[in-house]
């Protein structure tokens, strides 16, 4: 069975400014390969500067890769084709409140991706917006509300509605659960798992919280200095880590928990 998402030799090197003749470069991501199946969740973990955010930007099309390719259902995702990427790969960020335009109603916020990427008429878009809000546990009446009228947890649900409204196949969660308190976080994880089964979604969770990773992710990749140093089934990696960096990450989180 072929995977939903296949990433092959993806890398990113930046040229440093000020080195015009001696072309000095910085490699943020070494050649990286992995695959992901529908209805599965992959965690990418590592400390700040490990390369996980660079990988997310490449997957969502915000950056062009230096080498490599990304295939979705066997089709190569073209680096500059935002319409193709936007339809199939969506991203939810940590602080959802800052990504919601405060001057637009929820209906206007959710209508924008539909208007730009589908041939639906106004009435069809309105029906889909209502259905999508209900799917994420909000009310149809919330269409006429503005972002400031919602709590942090509700804003995260609006961001989720905006991510799933185009019926994508892959959703990248960039620390999207980190800011929620534990009870809201478990509600959100349950909602995401329900939607994953209903819609056949694949999730990529970028996180440094191994507790969330343990509860939510089927597989995990550990990144350090732009390289994958360890990968495998989540529970296997967490219970018997092989790489020294993975052991260090797990030890530091155990220490933080015990100090609380």
PDB file of C-alpha atoms in Angstrom:
ATOM      1  CA  UNK A   1       0.000   0.000   0.000  1.00  0.00           C
ATOM      2  CA  UNK A   2       1.478   3.357  -0.992  1.00  0.00           C
ATOM      3  CA  UNK A   3       1.522   6.157   1.570  1.00  0.00           C
ATOM      4  CA  UNK A   4      -0.620   9.285   1.474  1.00  0.00           C
ATOM      5  CA  UNK A   5       2.431  11.546   1.922  1.00  0.00           C
ATOM      6  CA  UNK A   6       5.937  10.688   0.701  1.00  0.00           C
ATOM      7  CA  UNK A   7       8.835  13.015   1.451  1.00  0.00           C
ATOM      8  CA  UNK A   8      12.081  12.201  -0.356  1.00  0.00           C
ATOM      9  CA  UNK A   9      15.502  13.828   0.278  1.00  0.00           C
ATOM     10  CA  UNK A  10      13.943  17.152   1.287  1.00  0.00           C
ATOM     11  CA  UNK A  11      16.537  19.711   2.401  1.00  0.00           C
ATOM     12  CA  UNK A  12      16.914  23.460   2.914  1.00  0.00           C
ATOM     13  CA  UNK A  13      20.114  25.483   2.771  1.00  0.00           C
ATOM     14  CA  UNK A  14      20.164  29.268   3.238  1.00  0.00           C
ATOM     15  CA  UNK A  15      22.842  31.575   1.896  1.00  0.00           C
ATOM     16  CA  UNK A  16      24.044  33.842   4.670  1.00  0.00           C
ATOM     17  CA  UNK A  17      23.961  37.602   3.889  1.00  0.00           C
ATOM     18  CA  UNK A  18      27.238  39.526   3.655  1.00  0.00           C
ATOM     19  CA  UNK A  19      29.244  36.715   2.044  1.00  0.00           C
ATOM     20  CA  UNK A  20      28.921  37.667  -1.607  1.00  0.00           C
ATOM     21  CA  UNK A  21      32.137  36.178  -3.004  1.00  0.00           C
ATOM     22  CA  UNK A  22      32.655  33.429  -0.433  1.00  0.00           C
ATOM     23  CA  UNK A  23      29.179  31.975  -0.639  1.00  0.00           C
ATOM     24  CA  UNK A  24      28.680  31.039   2.998  1.00  0.00           C
ATOM     25  CA  UNK A  25      25.640  28.866   3.679  1.00  0.00           C
ATOM     26  CA  UNK A  26      23.667  27.455   6.590  1.00  0.00           C
ATOM     27  CA  UNK A  27      21.898  24.113   6.287  1.00  0.00           C
ATOM     28  CA  UNK A  28      18.666  24.266   8.301  1.00  0.00           C
ATOM     29  CA  UNK A  29      17.497  20.836   7.130  1.00  0.00           C
ATOM     30  CA  UNK A  30      19.696  17.946   5.981  1.00  0.00           C
ATOM     31  CA  UNK A  31      18.199  15.614   3.294  1.00  0.00           C
ATOM     32  CA  UNK A  32      15.154  14.107   4.995  1.00  0.00           C
ATOM     33  CA  UNK A  33      12.851  11.275   3.902  1.00  0.00           C
ATOM     34  CA  UNK A  34       9.720   9.834   5.515  1.00  0.00           C
ATOM     35  CA  UNK A  35       6.195   8.714   4.655  1.00  0.00           C
ATOM     36  CA  UNK A  36       2.790   9.044   6.319  1.00  0.00           C
ATOM     37  CA  UNK A  37      -0.445   7.131   5.803  1.00  0.00           C
ATOM     38  CA  UNK A  38      -4.012   8.452   5.968  1.00  0.00           C
ATOM     39  CA  UNK A  39      -5.607   8.413   9.462  1.00  0.00           C
ATOM     40  CA  UNK A  40      -2.157   8.397  11.093  1.00  0.00           C
ATOM     41  CA  UNK A  41      -0.405  11.043  13.199  1.00  0.00           C
ATOM     42  CA  UNK A  42       3.325  11.716  13.025  1.00  0.00           C
ATOM     43  CA  UNK A  43       5.122  13.803  15.645  1.00  0.00           C
ATOM     44  CA  UNK A  44       8.224  15.816  14.808  1.00  0.00           C
ATOM     45  CA  UNK A  45      10.015  16.655  18.048  1.00  0.00           C
ATOM     46  CA  UNK A  46      13.180  18.523  18.932  1.00  0.00           C
ATOM     47  CA  UNK A  47      14.430  21.643  20.651  1.00  0.00           C
ATOM     48  CA  UNK A  48      14.358  25.128  19.106  1.00  0.00           C
ATOM     49  CA  UNK A  49      16.662  25.219  16.083  1.00  0.00           C
ATOM     50  CA  UNK A  50      16.437  21.473  15.451  1.00  0.00           C
ATOM     51  CA  UNK A  51      14.933  21.947  11.960  1.00  0.00           C
ATOM     52  CA  UNK A  52      11.337  20.970  12.710  1.00  0.00           C
ATOM     53  CA  UNK A  53       9.868  24.394  11.838  1.00  0.00           C
ATOM     54  CA  UNK A  54      11.872  24.513   8.585  1.00  0.00           C
ATOM     55  CA  UNK A  55      10.468  21.101   7.671  1.00  0.00           C
ATOM     56  CA  UNK A  56       6.913  22.334   8.414  1.00  0.00           C
ATOM     57  CA  UNK A  57       7.403  25.418   6.201  1.00  0.00           C
ATOM     58  CA  UNK A  58       8.603  23.223   3.331  1.00  0.00           C
ATOM     59  CA  UNK A  59       5.653  20.845   3.706  1.00  0.00           C
ATOM     60  CA  UNK A  60       3.101  23.668   3.705  1.00  0.00           C
ATOM     61  CA  UNK A  61       4.823  25.457   0.808  1.00  0.00           C
ATOM     62  CA  UNK A  62       5.957  28.565   2.708  1.00  0.00           C
ATOM     63  CA  UNK A  63       9.582  27.835   1.701  1.00  0.00           C
ATOM     64  CA  UNK A  64      11.065  26.241  -1.431  1.00  0.00           C
ATOM     65  CA  UNK A  65      13.273  23.198  -0.846  1.00  0.00           C
ATOM     66  CA  UNK A  66      16.925  23.176  -1.893  1.00  0.00           C
ATOM     67  CA  UNK A  67      16.634  19.481  -2.824  1.00  0.00           C
ATOM     68  CA  UNK A  68      14.022  16.774  -2.751  1.00  0.00           C
ATOM     69  CA  UNK A  69      10.342  16.353  -3.444  1.00  0.00           C
ATOM     70  CA  UNK A  70       7.021  15.920  -1.668  1.00  0.00           C
ATOM     71  CA  UNK A  71       4.399  13.572  -3.090  1.00  0.00           C
ATOM     72  CA  UNK A  72       0.761  13.429  -2.053  1.00  0.00           C
ATOM     73  CA  UNK A  73      -1.170  10.395  -3.334  1.00  0.00           C
ATOM     74  CA  UNK A  74       1.688   9.828  -5.773  1.00  0.00           C
ATOM     75  CA  UNK A  75       1.410  13.379  -7.213  1.00  0.00           C
ATOM     76  CA  UNK A  76       4.399  15.699  -6.777  1.00  0.00           C
ATOM     77  CA  UNK A  77       3.532  18.942  -4.982  1.00  0.00           C
ATOM     78  CA  UNK A  78       5.015  21.788  -7.037  1.00  0.00           C
ATOM     79  CA  UNK A  79       6.976  24.335  -4.972  1.00  0.00           C
ATOM     80  CA  UNK A  80       5.213  27.442  -6.323  1.00  0.00           C
ATOM     81  CA  UNK A  81       1.708  25.982  -6.776  1.00  0.00           C
ATOM     82  CA  UNK A  82      -0.043  27.509  -3.751  1.00  0.00           C
ATOM     83  CA  UNK A  83      -3.544  26.580  -4.873  1.00  0.00           C
ATOM     84  CA  UNK A  84      -2.649  22.892  -5.080  1.00  0.00           C
ATOM     85  CA  UNK A  85      -0.813  23.014  -1.727  1.00  0.00           C
ATOM     86  CA  UNK A  86      -3.435  25.105   0.046  1.00  0.00           C
ATOM     87  CA  UNK A  87      -6.171  22.677  -0.958  1.00  0.00           C
ATOM     88  CA  UNK A  88      -4.416  19.557   0.347  1.00  0.00           C
ATOM     89  CA  UNK A  89      -1.996  20.609   3.106  1.00  0.00           C
ATOM     90  CA  UNK A  90      -3.175  23.004   5.836  1.00  0.00           C
ATOM     91  CA  UNK A  91      -1.503  24.363   8.951  1.00  0.00           C
ATOM     92  CA  UNK A  92      -2.709  25.373  12.425  1.00  0.00           C
ATOM     93  CA  UNK A  93      -0.428  27.529  14.565  1.00  0.00           C
ATOM     94  CA  UNK A  94       0.156  27.748  18.312  1.00  0.00           C
ATOM     95  CA  UNK A  95      -1.463  31.127  18.949  1.00  0.00           C
ATOM     96  CA  UNK A  96      -4.598  30.845  16.847  1.00  0.00           C
ATOM     97  CA  UNK A  97      -5.898  34.225  18.037  1.00  0.00           C
ATOM     98  CA  UNK A  98      -3.181  36.129  16.176  1.00  0.00           C
ATOM     99  CA  UNK A  99      -3.980  34.388  12.860  1.00  0.00           C
ATOM    100  CA  UNK A 100      -7.659  35.431  12.905  1.00  0.00           C
ATOM    101  CA  UNK A 101      -8.295  38.877  11.391  1.00  0.00           C
ATOM    102  CA  UNK A 102     -10.147  40.794  14.165  1.00  0.00           C
ATOM    103  CA  UNK A 103     -12.096  42.946  11.689  1.00  0.00           C
ATOM    104  CA  UNK A 104     -13.776  39.982   9.962  1.00  0.00           C
ATOM    105  CA  UNK A 105     -16.682  37.853  11.179  1.00  0.00           C
ATOM    106  CA  UNK A 106     -16.172  34.085  11.456  1.00  0.00           C
ATOM    107  CA  UNK A 107     -18.272  33.666   8.302  1.00  0.00           C
ATOM    108  CA  UNK A 108     -15.972  36.026   6.380  1.00  0.00           C
ATOM    109  CA  UNK A 109     -12.858  34.272   7.734  1.00  0.00           C
ATOM    110  CA  UNK A 110     -14.106  30.858   6.660  1.00  0.00           C
ATOM    111  CA  UNK A 111     -15.538  32.111   3.364  1.00  0.00           C
ATOM    112  CA  UNK A 112     -12.181  33.427   2.122  1.00  0.00           C
ATOM    113  CA  UNK A 113     -10.500  30.025   1.429  1.00  0.00           C
ATOM    114  CA  UNK A 114     -13.723  28.751  -0.187  1.00  0.00           C
ATOM    115  CA  UNK A 115     -14.082  31.843  -2.396  1.00  0.00           C
ATOM    116  CA  UNK A 116     -10.450  31.619  -3.534  1.00  0.00           C
ATOM    117  CA  UNK A 117     -10.189  27.852  -4.000  1.00  0.00           C
ATOM    118  CA  UNK A 118     -13.620  26.470  -4.972  1.00  0.00           C
ATOM    119  CA  UNK A 119     -16.381  27.086  -7.524  1.00  0.00           C
ATOM    120  CA  UNK A 120     -19.144  27.042  -4.877  1.00  0.00           C
ATOM    121  CA  UNK A 121     -21.726  29.845  -5.001  1.00  0.00           C
ATOM    122  CA  UNK A 122     -22.470  32.067  -1.998  1.00  0.00           C
ATOM    123  CA  UNK A 123     -25.302  29.922  -0.677  1.00  0.00           C
ATOM    124  CA  UNK A 124     -23.301  26.681  -1.001  1.00  0.00           C
ATOM    125  CA  UNK A 125     -20.363  28.287   0.793  1.00  0.00           C
ATOM    126  CA  UNK A 126     -22.661  29.445   3.607  1.00  0.00           C
ATOM    127  CA  UNK A 127     -24.055  25.918   4.083  1.00  0.00           C
ATOM    128  CA  UNK A 128     -20.540  24.442   4.183  1.00  0.00           C
ATOM    129  CA  UNK A 129     -19.411  27.054   6.743  1.00  0.00           C
ATOM    130  CA  UNK A 130     -22.346  26.116   9.037  1.00  0.00           C
ATOM    131  CA  UNK A 131     -21.594  22.400   8.696  1.00  0.00           C
ATOM    132  CA  UNK A 132     -17.883  22.921   9.370  1.00  0.00           C
ATOM    133  CA  UNK A 133     -18.500  25.019  12.499  1.00  0.00           C
ATOM    134  CA  UNK A 134     -20.775  22.279  13.848  1.00  0.00           C
ATOM    135  CA  UNK A 135     -18.131  19.662  12.999  1.00  0.00           C
ATOM    136  CA  UNK A 136     -15.636  21.378  15.325  1.00  0.00           C
ATOM    137  CA  UNK A 137     -18.146  21.761  18.155  1.00  0.00           C
ATOM    138  CA  UNK A 138     -19.280  25.356  17.559  1.00  0.00           C
ATOM    139  CA  UNK A 139     -22.745  26.704  16.697  1.00  0.00           C
ATOM    140  CA  UNK A 140     -24.040  27.869  13.311  1.00  0.00           C
ATOM    141  CA  UNK A 141     -24.901  31.226  14.979  1.00  0.00           C
ATOM    142  CA  UNK A 142     -21.196  31.774  15.640  1.00  0.00           C
ATOM    143  CA  UNK A 143     -20.888  32.727  11.946  1.00  0.00           C
ATOM    144  CA  UNK A 144     -21.831  36.316  12.734  1.00  0.00           C
ATOM    145  CA  UNK A 145     -19.450  36.659  15.727  1.00  0.00           C
ATOM    146  CA  UNK A 146     -16.018  38.333  15.690  1.00  0.00           C
ATOM    147  CA  UNK A 147     -12.800  36.623  16.930  1.00  0.00           C
ATOM    148  CA  UNK A 148     -12.570  38.720  20.138  1.00  0.00           C
ATOM    149  CA  UNK A 149     -15.899  37.236  21.306  1.00  0.00           C
ATOM    150  CA  UNK A 150     -14.353  33.754  21.700  1.00  0.00           C
ATOM    151  CA  UNK A 151     -12.146  32.090  24.312  1.00  0.00           C
ATOM    152  CA  UNK A 152      -8.689  30.717  23.443  1.00  0.00           C
ATOM    153  CA  UNK A 153     -10.047  27.179  23.116  1.00  0.00           C
ATOM    154  CA  UNK A 154     -12.875  28.329  20.825  1.00  0.00           C
ATOM    155  CA  UNK A 155     -10.416  30.302  18.660  1.00  0.00           C
ATOM    156  CA  UNK A 156      -8.399  27.123  18.224  1.00  0.00           C
ATOM    157  CA  UNK A 157     -11.601  25.396  17.021  1.00  0.00           C
ATOM    158  CA  UNK A 158     -12.169  28.239  14.522  1.00  0.00           C
ATOM    159  CA  UNK A 159      -8.602  27.751  13.238  1.00  0.00           C
ATOM    160  CA  UNK A 160      -9.359  24.044  12.926  1.00  0.00           C
ATOM    161  CA  UNK A 161     -12.587  24.828  11.006  1.00  0.00           C
ATOM    162  CA  UNK A 162     -10.593  27.032   8.627  1.00  0.00           C
ATOM    163  CA  UNK A 163      -8.025  24.229   8.175  1.00  0.00           C
ATOM    164  CA  UNK A 164     -10.570  21.474   7.366  1.00  0.00           C
ATOM    165  CA  UNK A 165     -13.074  23.498   5.303  1.00  0.00           C
ATOM    166  CA  UNK A 166     -11.277  22.710   2.019  1.00  0.00           C
ATOM    167  CA  UNK A 167     -11.301  18.981   2.924  1.00  0.00           C
ATOM    168  CA  UNK A 168      -7.500  18.662   2.993  1.00  0.00           C
ATOM    169  CA  UNK A 169      -5.592  15.406   3.366  1.00  0.00           C
ATOM    170  CA  UNK A 170      -2.762  16.542   5.647  1.00  0.00           C
ATOM    171  CA  UNK A 171      -2.951  18.997   8.559  1.00  0.00           C
ATOM    172  CA  UNK A 172       0.214  20.291  10.221  1.00  0.00           C
ATOM    173  CA  UNK A 173      -0.248  21.284  13.866  1.00  0.00           C
ATOM    174  CA  UNK A 174       2.612  23.653  14.731  1.00  0.00           C
ATOM    175  CA  UNK A 175       2.642  23.540  18.561  1.00  0.00           C
ATOM    176  CA  UNK A 176      -1.131  23.986  18.147  1.00  0.00           C
ATOM    177  CA  UNK A 177      -2.001  22.249  21.437  1.00  0.00           C
ATOM    178  CA  UNK A 178       0.783  23.731  23.571  1.00  0.00           C
ATOM    179  CA  UNK A 179      -1.018  26.867  24.810  1.00  0.00           C
ATOM    180  CA  UNK A 180      -4.231  25.088  25.882  1.00  0.00           C
ATOM    181  CA  UNK A 181      -4.793  24.051  29.490  1.00  0.00           C
ATOM    182  CA  UNK A 182      -4.900  20.253  30.083  1.00  0.00           C
ATOM    183  CA  UNK A 183      -8.712  19.853  29.997  1.00  0.00           C
ATOM    184  CA  UNK A 184      -9.108  21.916  26.788  1.00  0.00           C
ATOM    185  CA  UNK A 185      -6.145  20.081  25.302  1.00  0.00           C
ATOM    186  CA  UNK A 186      -7.710  16.653  25.869  1.00  0.00           C
ATOM    187  CA  UNK A 187     -11.021  17.905  24.361  1.00  0.00           C
ATOM    188  CA  UNK A 188      -9.106  19.170  21.323  1.00  0.00           C
ATOM    189  CA  UNK A 189      -7.181  15.892  20.926  1.00  0.00           C
ATOM    190  CA  UNK A 190     -10.465  13.917  21.054  1.00  0.00           C
ATOM    191  CA  UNK A 191     -11.990  16.245  18.445  1.00  0.00           C
ATOM    192  CA  UNK A 192      -8.940  15.882  16.167  1.00  0.00           C
ATOM    193  CA  UNK A 193      -9.028  12.078  16.472  1.00  0.00           C
ATOM    194  CA  UNK A 194     -12.769  12.048  15.607  1.00  0.00           C
ATOM    195  CA  UNK A 195     -12.183  14.237  12.541  1.00  0.00           C
ATOM    196  CA  UNK A 196      -9.219  12.075  11.538  1.00  0.00           C
ATOM    197  CA  UNK A 197     -11.477   9.005  11.379  1.00  0.00           C
ATOM    198  CA  UNK A 198     -14.373  10.843   9.678  1.00  0.00           C
ATOM    199  CA  UNK A 199     -12.265  12.593   7.034  1.00  0.00           C
ATOM    200  CA  UNK A 200      -9.277  10.240   6.667  1.00  0.00           C
ATOM    201  CA  UNK A 201      -6.886  13.011   7.706  1.00  0.00           C
ATOM    202  CA  UNK A 202      -3.170  12.574   8.329  1.00  0.00           C
ATOM    203  CA  UNK A 203      -1.738  14.853  11.039  1.00  0.00           C
ATOM    204  CA  UNK A 204       1.818  16.071  11.542  1.00  0.00           C
ATOM    205  CA  UNK A 205       2.309  17.445  15.058  1.00  0.00           C
ATOM    206  CA  UNK A 206       5.309  19.694  15.639  1.00  0.00           C
ATOM    207  CA  UNK A 207       5.921  19.719  19.357  1.00  0.00           C
ATOM    208  CA  UNK A 208       8.448  19.600  22.158  1.00  0.00           C
ATOM    209  CA  UNK A 209       5.859  18.267  24.654  1.00  0.00           C
ATOM    210  CA  UNK A 210       6.406  14.513  24.839  1.00  0.00           C
ATOM    211  CA  UNK A 211       3.274  14.050  26.977  1.00  0.00           C
ATOM    212  CA  UNK A 212       1.073  15.288  24.100  1.00  0.00           C
ATOM    213  CA  UNK A 213       3.089  13.208  21.627  1.00  0.00           C
ATOM    214  CA  UNK A 214       2.587  10.051  23.718  1.00  0.00           C
ATOM    215  CA  UNK A 215      -1.225  10.491  23.817  1.00  0.00           C
ATOM    216  CA  UNK A 216      -1.805  11.649  20.273  1.00  0.00           C
ATOM    217  CA  UNK A 217       0.805  10.323  17.839  1.00  0.00           C
ATOM    218  CA  UNK A 218       1.264   6.926  16.177  1.00  0.00           C
ATOM    219  CA  UNK A 219       4.851   7.575  15.129  1.00  0.00           C
ATOM    220  CA  UNK A 220       7.518  10.140  15.929  1.00  0.00           C
ATOM    221  CA  UNK A 221      10.709  11.582  14.455  1.00  0.00           C
ATOM    222  CA  UNK A 222      13.322  13.191  16.686  1.00  0.00           C
ATOM    223  CA  UNK A 223      15.280  16.048  15.087  1.00  0.00           C
ATOM    224  CA  UNK A 224      18.549  17.654  16.123  1.00  0.00           C
ATOM    225  CA  UNK A 225      20.726  20.089  14.118  1.00  0.00           C
ATOM    226  CA  UNK A 226      18.581  19.664  10.997  1.00  0.00           C
ATOM    227  CA  UNK A 227      18.783  15.866  10.981  1.00  0.00           C
ATOM    228  CA  UNK A 228      16.440  13.038  11.977  1.00  0.00           C
ATOM    229  CA  UNK A 229      18.380  11.248  14.708  1.00  0.00           C
ATOM    230  CA  UNK A 230      15.688   8.698  15.610  1.00  0.00           C
ATOM    231  CA  UNK A 231      12.279   7.626  14.367  1.00  0.00           C
ATOM    232  CA  UNK A 232       9.751   4.860  14.944  1.00  0.00           C
ATOM    233  CA  UNK A 233       6.514   3.969  16.714  1.00  0.00           C
ATOM    234  CA  UNK A 234       5.896   6.577  19.428  1.00  0.00           C
ATOM    235  CA  UNK A 235       5.628   4.228  22.399  1.00  0.00           C
ATOM    236  CA  UNK A 236       8.693   2.255  21.313  1.00  0.00           C
ATOM    237  CA  UNK A 237      10.849   5.379  20.920  1.00  0.00           C
ATOM    238  CA  UNK A 238       9.682   6.814  24.258  1.00  0.00           C
ATOM    239  CA  UNK A 239      10.052   3.554  26.204  1.00  0.00           C
ATOM    240  CA  UNK A 240      13.443   2.495  24.770  1.00  0.00           C
ATOM    241  CA  UNK A 241      15.176   5.436  23.049  1.00  0.00           C
ATOM    242  CA  UNK A 242      18.349   4.542  21.150  1.00  0.00           C
ATOM    243  CA  UNK A 243      19.937   7.938  20.471  1.00  0.00           C
ATOM    244  CA  UNK A 244      21.612   9.993  23.206  1.00  0.00           C
ATOM    245  CA  UNK A 245      19.721  13.151  22.133  1.00  0.00           C
ATOM    246  CA  UNK A 246      16.342  11.378  22.443  1.00  0.00           C
ATOM    247  CA  UNK A 247      17.334  10.131  25.923  1.00  0.00           C
ATOM    248  CA  UNK A 248      18.299  13.700  26.890  1.00  0.00           C
ATOM    249  CA  UNK A 249      14.935  15.084  25.681  1.00  0.00           C
ATOM    250  CA  UNK A 250      12.999  12.458  27.649  1.00  0.00           C
ATOM    251  CA  UNK A 251      15.121  12.985  30.796  1.00  0.00           C
ATOM    252  CA  UNK A 252      14.701  16.785  30.678  1.00  0.00           C
ATOM    253  CA  UNK A 253      10.896  16.453  30.432  1.00  0.00           C
ATOM    254  CA  UNK A 254      10.774  13.947  33.298  1.00  0.00           C
ATOM    255  CA  UNK A 255      12.799  16.421  35.344  1.00  0.00           C
ATOM    256  CA  UNK A 256      10.447  19.329  34.525  1.00  0.00           C
ATOM    257  CA  UNK A 257       7.417  17.245  35.524  1.00  0.00           C
ATOM    258  CA  UNK A 258       9.000  16.151  38.812  1.00  0.00           C
ATOM    259  CA  UNK A 259       9.955  19.741  39.692  1.00  0.00           C
ATOM    260  CA  UNK A 260       6.360  20.997  39.344  1.00  0.00           C
TER     261      UNK A 260
END
